[in-house]
Amino acid sequence: MASEVFSKQKTIYLRKKHIGPSCKVFFSHDPIKIVRAKGQYMYNEKNEQYLDCINNVAHVGHSHPEVVSAGAKQMELLNTNSRFLHDNLVQYAQRLQATLPEKLSVCYFVNSGSEANDLALRLAWQYTGHKDIITLDNAYHGHVSSLINISPYKFHQLAQPEHSQHVHVAPSPDIYRGKYREDHPDPATAYADDVKDIIEKAHAKGCKIAAFIAESLQSCGGQVIPPVGYFQKVAQHVRKAGGIFIADEVQVGFGRVGTHFWAFQLQGEDFIPDIVTMGKPIGNGHPMSCVVTTREVAESFMSSGMDYFNTFGGNPVSCAIGLAVLDVIEKEDLQGNALRVGGYLTELLKKLKERHPLIGDIRGRGLFVGVELVKDWIKRTPATAEAQDVIYRLKDQRILLSADGPHRNVLKFKPPMCFSTADADLAVEKIDQILTDLENALGLCMSANKDSTNAHSKRKEILEENGHEFLSNDTNDNQHTIKTNKRQRT
Amino acid sequence: MASEVFSKQKTIYLRKKHIGPSCKVFFSHDPIKIVRAKGQYMYNEKNEQYLDCINNVAHVGHSHPEVVSAGAKQMELLNTNSRFLHDNLVQYAQRLQATLPEKLSVCYFVNSGSEANDLALRLAWQYTGHKDIITLDNAYHGHVSSLINISPYKFHQLAQPEHSQHVHVAPSPDIYRGKYREDHPDPATAYADDVKDIIEKAHAKGCKIAAFIAESLQSCGGQVIPPVGYFQKVAQHVRKAGGIFIADEVQVGFGRVGTHFWAFQLQGEDFIPDIVTMGKPIGNGHPMSCVVTTREVAESFMSSGMDYFNTFGGNPVSCAIGLAVLDVIEKEDLQGNALRVGGYLTELLKKLKERHPLIGDIRGRGLFVGVELVKDWIKRTPATAEAQDVIYRLKDQRILLSADGPHRNVLKFKPPMCFSTADADLAVEKIDQILTDLENALGLCMSANKDSTNAHSKRKEILEENGHEFLSNDTNDNQHTIKTNKRQRT
């Protein structure tokens, strides 16, 4: 049993004294001290158990014994850099490659999703000889300076937002809240055409596109699932302009989506990115990550004349841990579990939506699920404060969930992959109770929103009859709420 | 006993197939496969022992049992992100802070030296509101794109070298090969005045200086030890211009220099940087690192409105390992060992210099030692090919050493800190034999160089009598050798 070194009060005091104040804790009004964790459960200093619905890094379960043992054994033997030959490195590269389309065959091992995405940019710049990057609105790709530049999720937090002239922001392909919605006849083409427009405008200014980068499913951006076919069409436009496609799988890879090992594969077999970046779940918490690309891109990177060396990247311990994670995913059929339990959870939540006016949308693939809270169903006004309320009340019931997205109103499920149907039952039952209480307090009832739904359908019919695309500008309706909540999370 | 999964041939084949070709191995003509390591010794697949004179990452010795055990124990209990309170994080920050001047009190934990230096730049940009960075020639600060920009060691490798207009390169304060040498009356002031000139020129162009960054001792840049007082004077010029001073201790921190825990402390007690970055040795191979700064800089960073979050940085496992490394340094008096053994090694090498015309200079602090090989003592023509020859021949004798610096002619000692006097004896004995053989083959003898020394002194006297500073442009004498060797190392 783990014990405390300091009282919780003292831990908080020392944290304030010695840790950068920009580094925020969860539940800043009343943070949690966690001393141990196992599977999908975390335990505080009083040994109270929390159900963990958010730690996608502890992918195969917190402190999985096989992963711990693989790491410990290798640490005892050898941990050194990749300038020495070692079997773990090549064996791991071989195993990772086997999960990917054949042409994605060359690996670079690094230490974090940020290092991976930065290297992806360097590969793209070198391969294309171009400078400009197209990124999605609300995207988050990492914390190093080159990635802050391409992360609207981050640079919008700035008191004086600015971004590089070489960065172009395309609309997020969000069919619930975005520019083209679920009732649009072909949102994939419409969103891809916006990327095409961006390319044309960039060309008109003499700029050249090096890459389009997107998470295969936007996570911090609000658990957004792009319409099928979007990536193919974007890739076509971008490649025609001499650029390449970078799929960021840092948050969503390694079987989480259930049907596939990689989330970009949800787009169909005819889509293959030029670069895939990995991170968070890859080492179940161990600092490691990887960039995989084609032989062509890798050869071009070498032709610059500059070597690439990463002190810790691809060391024997990281690779041993990475191999153990792949083994456990397979042995325990965690991808299958994500499909089954994720599907079960999504169904439960969809039933909940029928009874709760605060739930605007349920969307998910496997154990990547978003619950978007809104104040009403027509305007889709983000229920930001309510989402905060829900996660704090859940925490009191010892369930860990977070709220994210540009309006911080999307409840994000991304639990360890050993999450069970019983866990889903418990979490949904508690959310049900909390939403009921909140709706009662707010005087919200289902009939009101049912009317909204009818009104919504009606408005859509009229617009469509008149040949208009159904667009709404409600994204900006709630500026005050957005701003006051902007600084609470990363 | 560790065993192989693949034959060495197969490992090489798979590495070529699946690992980025820019990722080079040591001894590329005949790379080494290492399967285990202990203390200052590494073992290949045939269980042959190598003396390790280069792995500064395995700071307290390869696979140190206390470090391994601390990591394994914490991995079993909990490994999660720093949004939860945890005692390891604050305890480790407290312990690190205690090694530093009091005003360096706020820590940011990240995963690599590169992440640390990138964050240091972000802190500097935010705190000063300025953009420009002054870096030293031949400097290496990391592999992410922002750091390639400030690393002449890297961007000079490019077929078409270019660097940002916001980056200014100051001469390396190298008193053996640099602009102002050991016979200059005040090289510290002279080199610092060059930084002042750069600032003035930048101001004339409307640019503003955010920071000066330097390794406290240049490592890849050729084991350069800046003259005492240089940092104080630079800091004065830079602060006057509204910029700050970043001391990069990624390669040289944690007691390696023997007399002090941090290499910047060699400059004297009156020097305190605004930011210190750490890396390599901090976790004895575990991917972790840290940025420490002042409360003022940290508060300013927060005032941007942007949170800082690093998924793996400061996790309980990394902090447990970091704490164990500090414990071992203390318990085993490794800083004291670095002072004693480093001093012994430097003395042995200085004696060697008296007998070997190929040795141009010996310089070192603790277990950070450089042996600069030259073809002759006046022109100081870099003996680049000879240095390569030495390290390959040493490897045949199972001693691991590397050659670095802009001309790749500086033999670099930076062994695990448990290096012993017997290890020093062995390494120096082998170098002695190899240099003798090489010098015989080249027809070099001491008398020739002794004449050079006399000639050298003579030339100096004449120049000084005439009121000239003693400067030599021999740095550029050997362009061909430099270029052909540039692409061999990172």
Coordinates of C-alpha atoms in Angstrom, one line a residue, chain B:
Chain B
M1 CA 22.6 -13.2 -19.2
A2 CA 21.0 -11.3 -22.0
S3 CA 20.5 -13.2 -25.2
E4 CA 20.0 -12.2 -28.8
V5 CA 16.6 -12.3 -30.6
F6 CA 18.3 -11.8 -34.0
S7 CA 21.8 -12.4 -35.4
K8 CA 23.8 -9.2 -35.7
Q9 CA 23.4 -9.4 -39.4
K10 CA 19.7 -9.6 -39.2
T11 CA 19.6 -6.7 -36.7
I12 CA 21.5 -4.6 -39.2
Y13 CA 19.2 -5.7 -42.0
L14 CA 16.0 -4.8 -40.0
R15 CA 17.5 -1.6 -38.9
K16 CA 18.1 -0.6 -42.5
K17 CA 14.6 -1.6 -43.4
H18 CA 12.6 0.0 -40.6
I19 CA 14.6 2.8 -38.9
G20 CA 15.0 6.2 -40.5
P21 CA 18.3 6.3 -42.4
S22 CA 19.2 9.7 -40.8
C23 CA 19.6 7.8 -37.5
K24 CA 23.2 6.9 -37.5
V25 CA 25.0 4.2 -35.5
F26 CA 28.3 4.5 -33.8
F27 CA 31.2 3.0 -35.8
S28 CA 29.0 2.8 -38.9
H29 CA 31.6 0.7 -40.8
D30 CA 31.3 -2.0 -38.1
P31 CA 28.7 -1.1 -35.5
I32 CA 28.5 -2.6 -32.1
K33 CA 25.6 -4.6 -30.7
I34 CA 25.3 -4.1 -26.9
V35 CA 23.1 -6.4 -24.9
R36 CA 23.8 -5.4 -21.4
A37 CA 25.8 -2.9 -19.3
K38 CA 26.8 -2.4 -15.7
G39 CA 28.6 0.6 -14.1
Q40 CA 31.1 1.9 -16.7
Y41 CA 31.1 -1.3 -18.7
M42 CA 29.0 -2.5 -21.7
Y43 CA 28.9 -6.0 -23.1
N44 CA 28.3 -7.1 -26.7
E45 CA 26.4 -10.2 -27.9
K46 CA 29.5 -12.3 -27.3
N47 CA 29.7 -11.1 -23.8
E48 CA 32.9 -9.1 -24.6
Q49 CA 33.4 -6.1 -22.2
Y50 CA 33.8 -2.5 -23.4
L51 CA 35.1 0.3 -21.2
D52 CA 32.6 3.1 -21.7
C53 CA 34.2 6.5 -21.8
I54 CA 31.3 8.3 -23.5
N55 CA 27.9 7.5 -22.1
N56 CA 27.2 10.6 -20.0
V57 CA 23.5 9.6 -19.9
A58 CA 24.3 6.6 -17.7
H59 CA 25.5 9.1 -15.2
V60 CA 25.6 7.0 -12.0
G61 CA 26.6 3.9 -13.9
H62 CA 24.6 1.7 -16.3
S63 CA 21.6 -0.1 -14.8
H64 CA 22.4 1.2 -11.3
P65 CA 20.4 -1.2 -9.0
E66 CA 19.0 1.6 -6.8
V67 CA 17.8 3.6 -9.8
V68 CA 16.3 0.5 -11.4
S69 CA 14.5 -0.5 -8.2
A70 CA 13.1 3.0 -7.6
G71 CA 11.7 3.0 -11.2
A72 CA 10.3 -0.5 -11.0
K73 CA 8.6 0.1 -7.6
Q74 CA 6.9 3.3 -8.8
M75 CA 5.8 1.7 -12.0
E76 CA 4.1 -1.0 -10.0
L77 CA 2.2 1.6 -8.0
L78 CA 1.3 4.5 -10.3
N79 CA 2.5 6.3 -13.4
T80 CA 0.2 9.1 -14.4
N81 CA 0.2 12.8 -15.4
S82 CA 1.0 15.8 -13.2
R83 CA -2.6 17.0 -13.2
F84 CA -3.1 14.8 -10.1
L85 CA -1.2 15.8 -6.9
H86 CA 1.7 13.6 -6.2
D87 CA 4.5 13.7 -3.6
N88 CA 7.3 12.6 -5.9
L89 CA 6.8 15.7 -8.1
V90 CA 7.1 18.2 -5.3
Q91 CA 9.7 16.3 -3.4
Y92 CA 11.9 16.1 -6.5
A93 CA 11.4 19.8 -7.3
Q94 CA 12.4 20.6 -3.8
R95 CA 15.5 18.5 -4.0
L96 CA 16.6 19.9 -7.4
Q97 CA 16.0 23.4 -6.2
A98 CA 18.3 22.8 -3.2
T99 CA 21.2 22.3 -5.6
L100 CA 20.6 25.7 -7.3
P101 CA 20.9 29.4 -6.3
E102 CA 17.7 30.3 -4.3
K103 CA 16.2 32.5 -7.0
L104 CA 16.0 29.5 -9.4
S105 CA 13.0 28.1 -7.7
V106 CA 10.3 27.1 -10.2
C107 CA 10.5 23.9 -12.2
Y108 CA 8.8 22.6 -15.3
F109 CA 9.3 18.9 -15.9
V110 CA 9.5 17.7 -19.5
N111 CA 10.8 14.6 -21.3
S112 CA 14.1 15.5 -23.0
G113 CA 16.8 18.1 -23.3
S114 CA 15.1 19.3 -26.5
E115 CA 11.7 19.8 -24.9
A116 CA 13.6 21.7 -22.1
N117 CA 15.4 24.0 -24.4
D118 CA 12.3 24.7 -26.5
L119 CA 10.4 25.6 -23.3
A120 CA 13.3 27.8 -22.2
L121 CA 12.9 29.7 -25.5
R122 CA 9.1 30.0 -25.0
L123 CA 9.7 31.4 -21.5
A124 CA 12.2 33.9 -22.8
W125 CA 10.0 35.1 -25.6
Q126 CA 7.1 35.5 -23.3
Y127 CA 9.0 37.2 -20.5
T128 CA 10.9 39.7 -22.6
G129 CA 8.4 40.2 -25.4
H130 CA 11.4 40.0 -27.7
K131 CA 12.1 37.5 -30.5
D132 CA 15.8 37.3 -31.2
I133 CA 18.2 34.6 -29.8
I134 CA 22.0 34.8 -29.5
T135 CA 23.6 31.4 -29.7
L136 CA 27.3 30.3 -29.8
D137 CA 29.0 29.0 -32.9
N138 CA 29.2 25.2 -33.0
A139 CA 26.4 25.0 -30.4
Y140 CA 24.0 22.1 -30.2
H141 CA 20.8 22.6 -28.2
G142 CA 18.5 19.8 -29.5
H143 CA 16.6 18.3 -32.4
V144 CA 13.2 20.0 -32.5
S145 CA 12.8 22.6 -35.2
S146 CA 13.1 25.6 -32.9
L147 CA 16.5 24.3 -31.7
I148 CA 17.9 23.3 -35.1
N149 CA 17.5 27.0 -35.8
I150 CA 19.8 27.9 -32.9
S151 CA 22.2 25.0 -33.3
P152 CA 25.0 25.9 -35.8
Y153 CA 26.4 22.4 -35.1
K154 CA 23.2 21.1 -36.9
F155 CA 22.4 23.7 -39.4
H156 CA 25.9 23.8 -40.8
Q157 CA 25.4 20.1 -41.7
L158 CA 22.8 21.2 -44.3
A159 CA 23.6 21.1 -48.0
Q160 CA 22.3 24.7 -48.1
P161 CA 22.8 26.1 -44.6
E162 CA 20.4 28.8 -43.6
H163 CA 19.2 30.2 -40.3
S164 CA 16.5 32.4 -39.1
Q165 CA 17.0 36.2 -39.2
H166 CA 16.1 36.2 -35.5
V167 CA 19.1 34.0 -34.6
H168 CA 22.5 35.6 -34.1
V169 CA 25.7 33.5 -33.8
A170 CA 28.4 34.6 -31.5
P171 CA 31.9 33.2 -31.6
S172 CA 32.5 30.2 -29.4
P173 CA 34.6 31.2 -26.4
D174 CA 37.2 28.7 -27.3
I175 CA 40.6 29.8 -26.1
Y176 CA 42.5 27.1 -28.0
R177 CA 41.0 27.4 -31.5
G178 CA 38.7 30.4 -31.3
K179 CA 39.0 34.1 -32.2
Y180 CA 40.8 35.1 -28.9
R181 CA 43.2 32.5 -27.5
E182 CA 45.1 31.5 -24.4
D183 CA 47.6 34.2 -25.0
H184 CA 45.0 37.0 -25.2
P185 CA 45.2 39.3 -22.1
D186 CA 41.4 39.1 -21.4
P187 CA 39.5 36.6 -23.6
A188 CA 36.4 36.7 -21.3
T189 CA 35.9 40.4 -22.1
A190 CA 36.9 40.1 -25.7
Y191 CA 34.4 37.3 -26.4
A192 CA 31.7 39.1 -24.3
D193 CA 32.3 42.3 -26.3
D194 CA 31.5 40.3 -29.5
V195 CA 28.1 39.5 -28.0
K196 CA 27.7 43.2 -27.2
D197 CA 28.5 44.1 -30.8
I198 CA 25.9 41.6 -32.0
I199 CA 23.3 43.2 -29.7
E200 CA 24.1 46.6 -31.1
K201 CA 23.9 45.4 -34.7
A202 CA 20.6 43.7 -33.9
H203 CA 19.3 46.9 -32.4
A204 CA 20.4 48.9 -35.4
K205 CA 18.2 46.6 -37.5
G206 CA 15.2 47.0 -35.1
C207 CA 15.6 43.5 -33.6
K208 CA 15.3 42.9 -29.9
I209 CA 17.1 40.2 -27.9
A210 CA 15.0 37.7 -26.0
A211 CA 17.9 35.5 -24.8
F212 CA 21.4 34.4 -24.9
I213 CA 21.7 30.6 -24.7
A214 CA 24.8 28.6 -24.1
E215 CA 25.9 25.3 -22.8
S216 CA 27.8 26.0 -19.6
L217 CA 30.6 24.1 -21.3
Q218 CA 30.2 23.4 -25.0
S219 CA 30.1 19.7 -25.5
C220 CA 29.4 18.7 -29.2
G221 CA 31.0 22.1 -29.9
G222 CA 34.4 20.6 -28.9
Q223 CA 34.6 20.3 -25.1
V224 CA 35.0 24.1 -24.8
I225 CA 35.6 25.7 -21.4
P226 CA 34.7 29.4 -21.6
P227 CA 37.1 31.7 -19.7
V228 CA 35.9 32.6 -16.2
G229 CA 33.9 35.9 -16.1
Y230 CA 32.6 35.5 -19.7
F231 CA 29.0 34.6 -18.6
Q232 CA 28.8 37.5 -16.2
K233 CA 29.8 40.0 -18.8
V234 CA 27.5 38.4 -21.4
A235 CA 24.6 38.4 -18.9
Q236 CA 25.2 42.1 -18.3
H237 CA 25.1 43.0 -22.0
V238 CA 22.1 40.8 -22.6
R239 CA 20.1 41.9 -19.6
K240 CA 20.8 45.5 -20.4
A241 CA 19.2 44.8 -23.8
G242 CA 16.1 43.3 -22.0
G243 CA 17.1 39.7 -22.7
I244 CA 17.8 36.8 -20.4
F245 CA 20.5 34.2 -19.9
I246 CA 19.7 30.5 -20.5
A247 CA 22.4 28.1 -19.2
D248 CA 22.0 24.7 -21.0
E249 CA 23.2 22.0 -18.5
V250 CA 21.8 19.1 -20.5
Q251 CA 25.2 17.5 -21.1
V252 CA 27.3 18.9 -18.3
G253 CA 25.2 19.2 -15.1
F254 CA 24.7 16.9 -12.1
G255 CA 28.2 17.1 -10.6
R256 CA 30.2 16.1 -13.7
V257 CA 32.6 19.0 -13.4
G258 CA 33.6 17.8 -10.0
T259 CA 34.1 21.1 -8.1
H260 CA 30.5 22.1 -8.5
F261 CA 27.1 20.5 -9.1
W262 CA 26.3 22.7 -12.1
A263 CA 28.9 23.7 -14.7
F264 CA 27.7 27.3 -14.8
Q265 CA 29.0 27.6 -11.2
L266 CA 32.5 27.3 -12.6
Q267 CA 32.1 31.0 -13.6
G268 CA 31.9 32.1 -10.0
E269 CA 29.3 32.7 -7.4
D270 CA 28.4 36.1 -8.9
F271 CA 26.9 34.4 -11.9
I272 CA 23.2 33.2 -11.8
P273 CA 21.4 32.4 -15.1
D274 CA 17.7 33.2 -15.5
I275 CA 16.9 29.8 -16.8
V276 CA 18.7 26.5 -16.4
T277 CA 17.8 23.5 -18.6
M278 CA 18.7 19.9 -17.7
G279 CA 18.5 16.6 -19.5
K280 CA 20.6 13.5 -20.3
P281 CA 22.1 12.4 -16.9
I282 CA 19.0 13.5 -14.9
G283 CA 17.3 10.1 -15.1
N284 CA 20.3 7.8 -15.9
G285 CA 18.7 7.0 -19.2
H286 CA 15.0 7.4 -18.4
P287 CA 13.4 10.0 -20.7
M288 CA 13.0 13.0 -18.5
S289 CA 14.3 16.6 -18.1
C290 CA 13.6 19.8 -16.4
V291 CA 13.6 23.6 -16.9
V292 CA 14.2 25.7 -13.8
T293 CA 13.7 29.4 -13.7
T294 CA 12.8 32.4 -11.5
R295 CA 9.4 33.2 -10.1
E296 CA 9.3 36.3 -12.2
V297 CA 9.8 34.5 -15.5
A298 CA 7.3 31.8 -14.4
E299 CA 4.6 34.3 -13.5
S300 CA 5.1 36.1 -16.8
F301 CA 4.7 32.8 -18.7
M302 CA 1.4 32.2 -16.9
S303 CA 0.2 35.7 -17.7
S304 CA 0.1 34.8 -21.4
G305 CA -3.1 33.0 -20.6
M306 CA -1.8 29.7 -22.0
D307 CA -1.6 26.7 -19.8
Y308 CA 1.4 24.4 -20.0
F309 CA 0.8 20.7 -20.0
N310 CA 3.2 17.9 -20.7
T311 CA 1.6 14.4 -20.8
F312 CA 4.6 12.5 -19.4
G313 CA 6.6 15.3 -17.8
G314 CA 7.0 15.0 -14.0
N315 CA 5.1 11.7 -13.8
P316 CA 5.7 9.7 -10.5
V317 CA 8.0 7.2 -12.2
S318 CA 10.3 9.9 -13.7
C319 CA 10.4 11.7 -10.4
A320 CA 11.2 8.5 -8.4
I321 CA 14.0 7.8 -10.8
G322 CA 15.3 11.4 -10.6
L323 CA 15.3 11.3 -6.8
A324 CA 17.2 8.0 -6.9
V325 CA 19.8 9.5 -9.2
L326 CA 20.3 12.4 -6.7
D327 CA 20.5 9.9 -3.8
V328 CA 23.2 7.8 -5.6
I329 CA 25.3 10.9 -6.6
E330 CA 25.3 11.8 -2.9
K331 CA 25.7 8.4 -1.3
E332 CA 28.5 7.3 -3.7
D333 CA 30.1 10.8 -3.7
L334 CA 30.2 10.7 -7.5
Q335 CA 30.8 14.4 -7.7
G336 CA 33.9 13.9 -5.6
N337 CA 34.9 10.9 -7.8
A338 CA 34.5 13.1 -10.9
L339 CA 36.8 15.6 -9.3
R340 CA 39.5 13.1 -8.3
V341 CA 39.4 10.7 -11.3
G342 CA 38.8 13.6 -13.7
G343 CA 41.8 15.4 -12.3
Y344 CA 43.9 12.2 -12.5
L345 CA 42.8 11.5 -16.1
T346 CA 43.6 15.1 -17.1
E347 CA 47.1 14.9 -15.6
L348 CA 47.8 11.6 -17.4
L349 CA 46.6 13.1 -20.7
K350 CA 48.8 16.2 -20.1
K351 CA 51.8 14.0 -19.7
L352 CA 50.8 12.2 -22.9
K353 CA 50.7 15.5 -24.7
E354 CA 54.4 16.1 -23.9
R355 CA 55.2 13.0 -25.9
H356 CA 52.7 13.2 -28.8
P357 CA 52.8 15.8 -31.5
L358 CA 49.2 14.8 -32.5
I359 CA 47.9 16.2 -29.2
G360 CA 47.3 19.9 -29.5
D361 CA 45.4 20.6 -26.3
I362 CA 44.1 18.9 -23.2
R363 CA 41.2 20.6 -21.4
G364 CA 38.8 19.4 -18.8
R365 CA 36.8 19.9 -15.7
G366 CA 36.1 16.8 -13.7
L367 CA 34.9 14.0 -15.9
F368 CA 34.4 16.3 -18.8
V369 CA 37.6 16.1 -20.8
G370 CA 38.6 17.0 -24.3
V371 CA 41.8 15.9 -26.2
E372 CA 42.2 18.0 -29.3
L373 CA 44.2 16.3 -32.1
V374 CA 46.1 18.5 -34.5
K375 CA 48.4 17.9 -37.4
D376 CA 50.8 20.6 -36.2
W377 CA 51.1 22.9 -33.2
I378 CA 51.3 26.3 -34.9
K379 CA 48.5 26.1 -37.4
R380 CA 46.5 23.8 -35.2
T381 CA 45.2 22.0 -38.3
P382 CA 42.5 19.6 -37.1
A383 CA 43.6 16.0 -37.3
T384 CA 40.1 14.9 -38.2
A385 CA 40.9 11.6 -40.0
E386 CA 43.4 10.7 -37.3
A387 CA 40.8 11.3 -34.6
Q388 CA 38.5 8.9 -36.4
D389 CA 41.3 6.4 -36.7
V390 CA 42.0 6.7 -32.9
I391 CA 38.4 6.0 -32.0
Y392 CA 38.1 3.0 -34.4
R393 CA 41.4 1.5 -33.0
L394 CA 40.2 2.1 -29.4
K395 CA 37.0 0.3 -30.3
D396 CA 39.1 -2.7 -31.5
Q397 CA 40.7 -2.6 -28.0
R398 CA 37.2 -2.5 -26.5
I399 CA 37.3 1.1 -25.4
L400 CA 34.4 3.4 -26.4
L401 CA 35.4 7.0 -27.1
S402 CA 34.0 9.5 -29.6
A403 CA 35.4 12.4 -31.6
D404 CA 33.4 15.6 -31.8
G405 CA 33.7 19.4 -32.3
P406 CA 33.2 21.3 -35.5
H407 CA 36.2 19.5 -37.0
R408 CA 35.4 16.2 -35.3
N409 CA 39.0 16.2 -34.0
V410 CA 38.3 16.4 -30.3
L411 CA 38.3 13.1 -28.4
K412 CA 35.6 13.5 -25.8
F413 CA 35.7 11.9 -22.4
K414 CA 32.3 11.9 -20.6
P415 CA 32.1 8.6 -19.0
P416 CA 29.6 7.3 -16.3
M417 CA 30.6 9.1 -13.1
C418 CA 31.8 5.8 -11.4
F419 CA 34.8 5.8 -13.8
S420 CA 37.9 4.8 -11.9
T421 CA 41.6 5.7 -11.9
A422 CA 42.3 2.1 -13.3
D423 CA 39.9 2.9 -16.1
A424 CA 41.7 6.1 -16.8
D425 CA 45.1 4.3 -16.8
L426 CA 43.8 1.7 -19.3
A427 CA 42.2 4.3 -21.6
V428 CA 45.3 6.5 -21.6
E429 CA 47.7 3.6 -22.1
K430 CA 45.8 2.5 -25.2
I431 CA 45.6 6.0 -26.6
D432 CA 49.4 6.3 -26.0
Q433 CA 50.0 3.1 -28.1
I434 CA 47.6 4.2 -30.8
L435 CA 49.1 7.7 -31.1
T436 CA 52.6 6.3 -31.2
D437 CA 51.6 3.9 -34.1
L438 CA 49.8 6.7 -36.0
E439 CA 52.7 9.2 -35.5
N440 CA 55.2 6.6 -36.7
A441 CA 53.1 5.9 -39.8
L442 CA 52.7 9.6 -40.5
G443 CA 56.4 10.3 -39.8
L444 CA 55.5 12.9 -37.2
C445 CA 57.9 13.3 -34.4
M446 CA 58.1 15.5 -31.3
S447 CA 61.1 17.6 -32.3
A448 CA 59.2 18.9 -35.3
N449 CA 56.4 20.1 -33.2
K450 CA 58.7 21.4 -30.5
D451 CA 60.2 23.6 -33.3
S452 CA 56.6 24.6 -34.0
T453 CA 56.1 25.5 -30.4
N454 CA 59.2 27.7 -30.5
A455 CA 58.1 29.2 -33.8
H456 CA 54.7 29.7 -32.3
S457 CA 56.1 31.5 -29.2
K458 CA 58.3 33.5 -31.4
R459 CA 55.6 34.7 -33.8
K460 CA 53.5 35.7 -30.7
E461 CA 56.3 37.8 -29.3
I462 CA 56.7 39.7 -32.5
L463 CA 53.0 40.3 -32.9
E464 CA 52.7 41.5 -29.3
E465 CA 55.7 43.8 -29.6
N466 CA 53.9 45.4 -32.5
G467 CA 50.7 45.9 -30.5
H468 CA 48.7 43.3 -32.4
E469 CA 46.4 40.8 -30.8
F470 CA 47.6 37.4 -31.4
L471 CA 45.0 36.0 -33.9
S472 CA 45.2 33.1 -36.3
N473 CA 42.8 32.1 -39.0
D474 CA 43.7 28.5 -39.0
T475 CA 40.2 27.5 -38.3
N476 CA 39.4 27.7 -42.0
D477 CA 42.7 26.1 -43.1
N478 CA 41.3 22.6 -43.6
Q479 CA 38.0 23.1 -45.3
H480 CA 38.2 19.9 -47.2
T481 CA 38.7 17.7 -44.2
I482 CA 36.0 19.4 -42.4
K483 CA 33.4 19.1 -45.1
T484 CA 34.1 15.4 -45.8
N485 CA 33.6 14.7 -42.1
K486 CA 30.7 16.9 -41.4
R487 CA 28.0 14.4 -42.1
Q488 CA 29.3 11.6 -40.0
R489 CA 27.9 12.5 -36.6
T490 CA 25.1 14.3 -34.8

